[in-house]
Structures are given as C-alpha cells and as structure tokens.
Short mmCIF file of C-alpha atoms in Angstrom, two decimals:
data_model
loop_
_atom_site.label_atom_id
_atom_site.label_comp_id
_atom_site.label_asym_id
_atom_site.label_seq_id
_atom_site.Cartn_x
_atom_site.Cartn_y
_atom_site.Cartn_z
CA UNK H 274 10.49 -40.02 8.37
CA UNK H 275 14.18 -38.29 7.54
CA UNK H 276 14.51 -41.36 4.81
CA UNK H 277 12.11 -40.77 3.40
CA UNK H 278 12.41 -36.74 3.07
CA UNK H 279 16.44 -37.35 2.28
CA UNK H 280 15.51 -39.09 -0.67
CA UNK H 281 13.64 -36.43 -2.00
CA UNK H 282 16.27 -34.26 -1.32
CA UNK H 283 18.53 -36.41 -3.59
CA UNK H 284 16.27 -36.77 -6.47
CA UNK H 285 14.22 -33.50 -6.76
CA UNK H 286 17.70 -30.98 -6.34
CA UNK H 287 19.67 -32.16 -9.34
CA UNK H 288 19.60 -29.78 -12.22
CA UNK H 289 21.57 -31.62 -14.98
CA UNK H 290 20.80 -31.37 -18.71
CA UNK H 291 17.57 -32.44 -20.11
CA UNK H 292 17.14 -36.39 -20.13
CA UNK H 293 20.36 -37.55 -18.10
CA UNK H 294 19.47 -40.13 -15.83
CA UNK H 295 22.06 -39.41 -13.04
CA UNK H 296 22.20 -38.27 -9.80
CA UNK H 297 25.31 -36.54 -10.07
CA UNK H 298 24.93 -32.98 -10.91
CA UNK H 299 27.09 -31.86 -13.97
CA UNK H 300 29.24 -28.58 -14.02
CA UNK H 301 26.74 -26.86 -16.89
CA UNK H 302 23.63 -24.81 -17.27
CA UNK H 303 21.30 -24.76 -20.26
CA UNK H 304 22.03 -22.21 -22.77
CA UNK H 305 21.09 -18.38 -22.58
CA UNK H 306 17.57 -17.93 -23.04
CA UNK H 307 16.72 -21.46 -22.70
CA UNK H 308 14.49 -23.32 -20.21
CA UNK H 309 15.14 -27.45 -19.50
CA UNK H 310 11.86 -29.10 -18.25
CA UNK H 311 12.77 -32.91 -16.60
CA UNK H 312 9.81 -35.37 -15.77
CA UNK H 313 10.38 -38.79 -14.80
CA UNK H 314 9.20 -41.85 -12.73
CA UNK H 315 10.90 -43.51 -10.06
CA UNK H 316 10.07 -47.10 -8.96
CA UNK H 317 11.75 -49.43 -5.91
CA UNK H 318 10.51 -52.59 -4.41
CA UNK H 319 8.58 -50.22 -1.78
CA UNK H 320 8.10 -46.86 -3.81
CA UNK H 321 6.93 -44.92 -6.34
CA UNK H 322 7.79 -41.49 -6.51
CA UNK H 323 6.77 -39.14 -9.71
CA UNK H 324 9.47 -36.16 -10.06
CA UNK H 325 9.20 -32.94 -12.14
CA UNK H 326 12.50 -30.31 -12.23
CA UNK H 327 12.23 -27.08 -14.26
CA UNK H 328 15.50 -24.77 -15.11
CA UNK H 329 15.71 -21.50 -16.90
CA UNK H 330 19.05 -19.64 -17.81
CA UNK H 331 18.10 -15.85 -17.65
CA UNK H 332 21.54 -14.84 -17.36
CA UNK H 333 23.83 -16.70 -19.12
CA UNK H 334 25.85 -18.31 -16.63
CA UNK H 335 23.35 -18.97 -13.81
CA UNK H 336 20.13 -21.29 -13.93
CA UNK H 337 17.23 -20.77 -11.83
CA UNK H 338 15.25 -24.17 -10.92
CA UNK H 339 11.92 -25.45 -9.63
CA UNK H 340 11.38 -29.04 -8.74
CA UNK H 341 8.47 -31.14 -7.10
CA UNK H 342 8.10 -35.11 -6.27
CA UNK H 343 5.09 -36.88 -5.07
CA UNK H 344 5.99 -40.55 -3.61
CA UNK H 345 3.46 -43.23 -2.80
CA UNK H 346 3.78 -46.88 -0.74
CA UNK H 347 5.87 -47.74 2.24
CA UNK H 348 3.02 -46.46 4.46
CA UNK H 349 3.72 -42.88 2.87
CA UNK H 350 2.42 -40.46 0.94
CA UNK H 351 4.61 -37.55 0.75
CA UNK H 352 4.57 -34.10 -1.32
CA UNK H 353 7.84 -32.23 -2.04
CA UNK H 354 8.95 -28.94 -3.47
CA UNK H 355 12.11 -27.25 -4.24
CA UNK H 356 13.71 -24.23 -4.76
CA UNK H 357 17.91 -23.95 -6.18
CA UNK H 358 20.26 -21.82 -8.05
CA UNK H 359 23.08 -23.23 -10.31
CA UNK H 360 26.14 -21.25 -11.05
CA UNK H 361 28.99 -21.93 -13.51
CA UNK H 362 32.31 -19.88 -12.84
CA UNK H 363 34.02 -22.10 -15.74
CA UNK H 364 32.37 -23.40 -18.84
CA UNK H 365 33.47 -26.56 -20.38
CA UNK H 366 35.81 -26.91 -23.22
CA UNK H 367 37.46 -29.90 -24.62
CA UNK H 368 40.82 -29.40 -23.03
CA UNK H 369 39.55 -27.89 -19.62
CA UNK H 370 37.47 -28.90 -16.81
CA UNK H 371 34.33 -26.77 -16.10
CA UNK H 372 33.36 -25.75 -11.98
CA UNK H 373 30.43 -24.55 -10.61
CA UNK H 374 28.12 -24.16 -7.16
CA UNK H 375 24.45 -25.16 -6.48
CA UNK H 376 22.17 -24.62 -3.57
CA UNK H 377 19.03 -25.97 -3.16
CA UNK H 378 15.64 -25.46 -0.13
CA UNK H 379 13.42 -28.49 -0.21
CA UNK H 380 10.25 -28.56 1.70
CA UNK H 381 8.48 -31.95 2.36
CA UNK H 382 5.16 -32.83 4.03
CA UNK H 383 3.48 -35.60 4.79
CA UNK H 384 -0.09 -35.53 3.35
CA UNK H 385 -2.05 -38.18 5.86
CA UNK H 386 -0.50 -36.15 9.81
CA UNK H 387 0.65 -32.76 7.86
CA UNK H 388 4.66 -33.16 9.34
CA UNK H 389 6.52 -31.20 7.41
CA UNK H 390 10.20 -30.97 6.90
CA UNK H 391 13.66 -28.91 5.35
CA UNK H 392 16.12 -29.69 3.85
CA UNK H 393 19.31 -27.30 2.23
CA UNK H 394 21.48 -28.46 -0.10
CA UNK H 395 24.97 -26.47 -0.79
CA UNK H 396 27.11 -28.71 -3.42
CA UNK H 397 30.65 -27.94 -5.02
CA UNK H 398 30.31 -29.36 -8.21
CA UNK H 399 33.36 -30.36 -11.48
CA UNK H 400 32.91 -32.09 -14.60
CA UNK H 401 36.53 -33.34 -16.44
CA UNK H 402 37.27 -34.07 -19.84
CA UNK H 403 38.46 -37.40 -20.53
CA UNK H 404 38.51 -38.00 -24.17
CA UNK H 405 37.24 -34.58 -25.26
CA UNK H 406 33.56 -33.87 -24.63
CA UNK H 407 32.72 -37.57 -25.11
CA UNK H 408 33.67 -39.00 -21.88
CA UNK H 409 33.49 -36.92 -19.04
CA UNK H 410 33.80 -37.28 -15.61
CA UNK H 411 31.53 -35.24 -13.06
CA UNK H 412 32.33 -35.10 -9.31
CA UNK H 413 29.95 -33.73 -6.98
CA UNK H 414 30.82 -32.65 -2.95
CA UNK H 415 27.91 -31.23 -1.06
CA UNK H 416 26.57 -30.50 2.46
CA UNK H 417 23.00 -31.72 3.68
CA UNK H 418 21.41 -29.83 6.36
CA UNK H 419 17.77 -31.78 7.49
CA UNK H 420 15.47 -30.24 9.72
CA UNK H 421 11.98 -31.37 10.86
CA UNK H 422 9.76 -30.79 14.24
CA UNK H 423 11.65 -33.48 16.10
CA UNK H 424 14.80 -33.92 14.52
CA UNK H 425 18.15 -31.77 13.16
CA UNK H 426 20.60 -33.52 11.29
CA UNK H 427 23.33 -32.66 8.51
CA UNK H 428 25.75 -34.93 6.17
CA UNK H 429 28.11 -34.86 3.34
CA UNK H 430 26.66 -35.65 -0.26
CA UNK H 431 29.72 -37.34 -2.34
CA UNK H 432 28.81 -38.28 -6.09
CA UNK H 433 31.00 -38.72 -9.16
CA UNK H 434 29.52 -40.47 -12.59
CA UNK H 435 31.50 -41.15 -16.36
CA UNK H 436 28.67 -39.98 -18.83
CA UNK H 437 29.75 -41.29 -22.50
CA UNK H 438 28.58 -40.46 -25.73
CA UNK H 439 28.69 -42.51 -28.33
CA UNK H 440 27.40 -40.41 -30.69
CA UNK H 441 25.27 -37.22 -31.18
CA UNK H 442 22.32 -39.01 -30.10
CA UNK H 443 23.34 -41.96 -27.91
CA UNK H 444 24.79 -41.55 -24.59
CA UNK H 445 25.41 -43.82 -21.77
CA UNK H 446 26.25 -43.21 -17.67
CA UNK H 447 27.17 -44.95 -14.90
CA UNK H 448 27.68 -43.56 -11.13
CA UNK H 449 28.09 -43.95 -7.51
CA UNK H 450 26.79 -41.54 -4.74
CA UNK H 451 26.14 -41.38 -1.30
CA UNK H 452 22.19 -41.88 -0.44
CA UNK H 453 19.92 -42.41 2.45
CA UNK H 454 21.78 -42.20 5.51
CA UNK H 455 25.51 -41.67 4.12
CA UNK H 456 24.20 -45.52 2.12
CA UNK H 457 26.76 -45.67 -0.93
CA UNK H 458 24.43 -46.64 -4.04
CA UNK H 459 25.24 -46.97 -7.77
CA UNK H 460 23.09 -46.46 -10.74
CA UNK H 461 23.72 -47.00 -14.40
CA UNK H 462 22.19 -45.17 -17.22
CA UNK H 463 20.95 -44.99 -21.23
CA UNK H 464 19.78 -41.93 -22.87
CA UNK H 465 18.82 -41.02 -26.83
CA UNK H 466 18.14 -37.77 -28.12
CA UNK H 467 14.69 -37.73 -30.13
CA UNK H 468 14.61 -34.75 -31.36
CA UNK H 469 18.16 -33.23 -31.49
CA UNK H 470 18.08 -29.68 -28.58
CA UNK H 471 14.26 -30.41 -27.90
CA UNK H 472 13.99 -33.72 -26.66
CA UNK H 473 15.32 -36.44 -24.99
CA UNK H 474 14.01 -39.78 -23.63
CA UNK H 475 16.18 -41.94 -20.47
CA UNK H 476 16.26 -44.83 -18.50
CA UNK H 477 18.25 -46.14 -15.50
CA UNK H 478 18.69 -48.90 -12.80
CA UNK H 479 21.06 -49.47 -9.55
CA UNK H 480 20.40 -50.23 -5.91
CA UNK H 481 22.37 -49.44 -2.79
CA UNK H 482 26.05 -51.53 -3.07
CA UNK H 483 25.09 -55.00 -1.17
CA UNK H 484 21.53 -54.74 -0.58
CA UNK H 485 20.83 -55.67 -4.81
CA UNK H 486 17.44 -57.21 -4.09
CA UNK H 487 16.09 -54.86 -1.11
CA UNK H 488 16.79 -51.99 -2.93
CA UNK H 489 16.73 -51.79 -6.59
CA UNK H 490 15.42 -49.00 -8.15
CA UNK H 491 14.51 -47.84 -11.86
CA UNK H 492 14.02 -44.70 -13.70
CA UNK H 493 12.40 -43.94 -16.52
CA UNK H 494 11.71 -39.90 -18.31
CA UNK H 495 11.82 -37.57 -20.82
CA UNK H 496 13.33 -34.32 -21.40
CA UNK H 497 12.51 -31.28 -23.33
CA UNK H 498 14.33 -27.89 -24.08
CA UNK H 499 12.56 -25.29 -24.93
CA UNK H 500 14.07 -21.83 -25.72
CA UNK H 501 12.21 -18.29 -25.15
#
C-alpha cells in the first residue's frame, strides 16, 4: 500500500517546465501570465500509471499547480490528486544559481476497498549553471510525510539531474533520486521542442540502481504552454 501511494507522490508533485522528463524539480516557474499543462505515460514491468500536472504563474514569481495520476496492474488500481505551490526567491541567470521552495498535499485512494491515503511534500530546491544556461545542474532536498488509516511514516527526498541543451530545440537529462522506500533510482532523458514556447514532446528510461530488469521503467509525454 505506502509503495504504491509514495510513488505517486514522486511522480504527480514535480512542477518542472513543460516536456522535461525528470524527476528532479528545477529552481524555475513558467513565465508571468503563463500556464504549463504536462501529460504523460508511465510504464514498468508491473505498472501503468497515466499522469497529468497543470501550473499557472499568476504572480510572477510563484506557480500554482494541480496534478492527478491513475495507475493500473500489480493488483492495483489507484486514483491520485495533488495540490502544490512553487516559489522562486532567485531567478536564474547565466552566471548565478537560481533557489526556490515547493510544497505539495497528495491524496490517494484505492478504487476496489476505498483506503485512502496523504502524503506532504516540503522540498528545498537549486538549479547551477555549468556552462551558462546550457548545462545546468538541479539539486533537490525534500521531506516526505505519509499518512494512511494504519500507517505514519516520513523520509528525506534527495534528487539532483544535469539537463543539457544542445540547442534551442534539443535537450537531453540524466538523474538520480531517491524513490520507493529511500530506493536510489536513475533515469535518463530526451526532449525536442515542436513548436518553440508551445510545445514540447519527451521520453525517458531508468530503473532502481541494481535491480535493471525488476524495475525498469519508461516515460513517454508532451508538453504545452499556453499563455492567458
């Protein structure tokens, strides 16, 4: 039960720019007036989980985000939803790194008994520049407080990922976070921009270090960027 509802914690929280196939948040909001709408699918040997996560900046340095997940196999079928808040104290520049905060309230439920759980996310979070904007490096540190009607639990969520751009439209990702029961996992990434600000099309693939053919897992969405 807590697996399964910690992995929706990990996925459906993240509020990184449209089309980036990581895990690791990045220090950044979209821009003012400007909404960033994520779908993707998720597939593991035992798993398939759909994900949606919506973000709107309505006041310039803050985004606002609503996310939901519906996972299928394993002997589960399991609805999520989530609520978050991401806050940037200092944008990034070419020369200087760029902080911020997120929180996050995820509620799960099981649809075949009805067991529902929480989860609360609270996550520190940095991206560096490493050559400019073209290689950055984005560390997340976060505390994970679980809750359900038998069990209380809490953990540390660690993350850090090198996004790389090759060009205006080609970008490429590779990470390594802490998953399912403090598990370390890594995951490594592809994205291309479609239609430059609007929308973007990823992919990605990585397992939990060790466990290669138990647990590997691919990704594959789109991104769009509306502005209002």
């Amino acid at each position: 039960m807590k697996q399964t509802t910690a992995l929706f914690a990990l996925l459906v929280i993240g509020t990184a720019h449209a089309g980036r196939p990581l895990e690791t948040d990045d220090a950044s909001v979209t821009a003012h007036r400007t909404c960033q709408l994520d779908f993707w699918t998720e597939s593991s040997i035992e798993v398939r989980q759909d994900n949606f996560n919506g973000g709107c900046n309505i006041l310039g340095n803050g985004e606002f985000s609503l996310a939901g997940a519906r996972a299928r196999g394993d002997q589960a079928d399991q609805m999520s939803q989530a609520f978050g808040y991401k806050h940037i104290f200092q944008p990034l520049t070419d020369h200087s790194a760029a902080y911020g905060v997120a929180g996050s309230r995820e509620f799960g439920r099981l649809r075949r008994t009805g067991e529902s759980s929480q989860e609360t996310l609270v996550t520190a979070i940095a991206s560096l520049p490493l050559k400019g904007e073209d290689l950055l490096l984005h560390l997340n540190l976060g505390y994970l407080q679980y809750r359900d009607q038998t069990l209380r639990d809490s953990s540390v969520f660690k993350a850090a990922a090198l996004d790389y751009s090759l060009n205006e439209r080609f970008g490429l990702s590779v990470e390594t976070f802490s998953g399912v029961a403090d598990s370390l996992s890594w995951r490594v990434g592809a994205r291309y921009t479609l239609i430059p600000d609007f929308l973007q099309l990823d992919a990605s693939y990585g397992s939990d270090y060790g466990t290669f053919q138990a647990s590997r897992v691919f990704t594959l969405g789109f991104g769009i960027t509306p502005g209002f």
